[in-house]
Amino acid sequence: MNDENTPLLNPLVDPHEIHLIVLTGVSGGGKTVALRALEDLDFYCVDNLPTALVAPLVNAVIQGKGGNHRRIAVGVDVRNRGVDFAQMPNVLSELAGAGVQVHLIFIDCRDDVLIKRYSETRRRHPLASRRRSLGDAITEERRLLRPLMAIAEKVIDSSELNVHQLRRLVATGYAQATEGLTLMFQSFAFKRGLPLDSDFVFDARCLPNPHWQPQLRPLSGKDAPVREFLEAEALVGEYFTDTARWLDAWLPRFEQDDRSYVTISIGCTGGRHRSVYLVEKLAAHYRHRREGVLTFHRELD
């Protein structure tokens, strides 16, 4: 906690549109994945932060050069023994009283799923030791985190979520904290079905397919040889130009309708080459113009 004579926020700083998201939860639940999703939304992100440094961080970031950072996300968990979970509610309450929009997200997960994840990755739980089994470490962690879970704005159970789904859930839930419309570009395979959360779907199966090139087949649309193959095809460039032109014409209408995010899905047969390439290219194109551009690759994530 700050000294009672030290203001939590500098009174010369306008705090009204400052968003602070505190991400916490059980180890192995997916907090790092969620933090990266917020980083993609242009949040200033810091992981593994002690309780005493949360308020000073907010103050320091909003007073930074240019004053552009009004969205901050911090990760808090048991890895840092300097975290006083019992004091965190007081810190967040004082920040909220100073005008900061505070959001606490708790990432939870069933014990059996956590044990399976640790077994598959062979990672060591931060509270596990020779005298404490993995199950006991998870139990102790839940006890320590109880004060934060009790005040969480949102509890996300990641037990049945993959990385892609968790990122999307966090991003869509907090896209409203960004300025303007958030664009979510995702690739997919038609053979595995349409993404049900799409606002627009584009079909790239008419384009030349790198799959039929043996040296390109094991690669993805993120790899340079696949990009070079597709960029050498005039039809691919025409498809990209027409798609970007169409989006340029219609996305402003969604912004006028107060939408916080739009999901644009691009599919090909296997979801590895053409759709991935186009998603990455469109995302790069729009990142030069706006904040809050995300990419998801359903068949790669």
Short mmCIF file of N, CA and C in Angstrom, two decimals, residues 61-70:
data_model
loop_
_atom_site.label_atom_id
_atom_site.label_comp_id
_atom_site.label_asym_id
_atom_site.label_seq_id
_atom_site.Cartn_x
_atom_site.Cartn_y
_atom_site.Cartn_z
N VAL A 61 2.69 4.96 -16.08
CA VAL A 61 2.32 4.73 -17.48
C VAL A 61 1.51 5.89 -18.04
N ILE A 62 0.55 6.40 -17.27
CA ILE A 62 -0.30 7.47 -17.81
C ILE A 62 0.44 8.80 -17.87
N GLN A 63 1.59 8.90 -17.19
CA GLN A 63 2.38 10.12 -17.29
C GLN A 63 3.52 9.97 -18.29
N GLY A 64 3.57 8.85 -18.99
CA GLY A 64 4.64 8.60 -19.94
C GLY A 64 4.61 9.57 -21.09
N LYS A 65 5.69 9.60 -21.87
CA LYS A 65 5.80 10.52 -23.00
C LYS A 65 4.66 10.29 -23.99
N GLY A 66 4.03 11.36 -24.39
CA GLY A 66 2.94 11.27 -25.35
C GLY A 66 1.60 11.04 -24.71
N GLY A 67 1.58 10.47 -23.49
CA GLY A 67 0.33 10.26 -22.79
C GLY A 67 -0.65 9.37 -23.53
N ASN A 68 -0.14 8.42 -24.33
CA ASN A 68 -1.03 7.61 -25.16
C ASN A 68 -1.56 6.37 -24.45
N HIS A 69 -0.93 5.98 -23.37
CA HIS A 69 -1.33 4.74 -22.71
C HIS A 69 -2.41 5.01 -21.68
N ARG A 70 -3.63 4.67 -22.03
CA ARG A 70 -4.76 4.76 -21.12
C ARG A 70 -5.34 3.38 -20.84
#
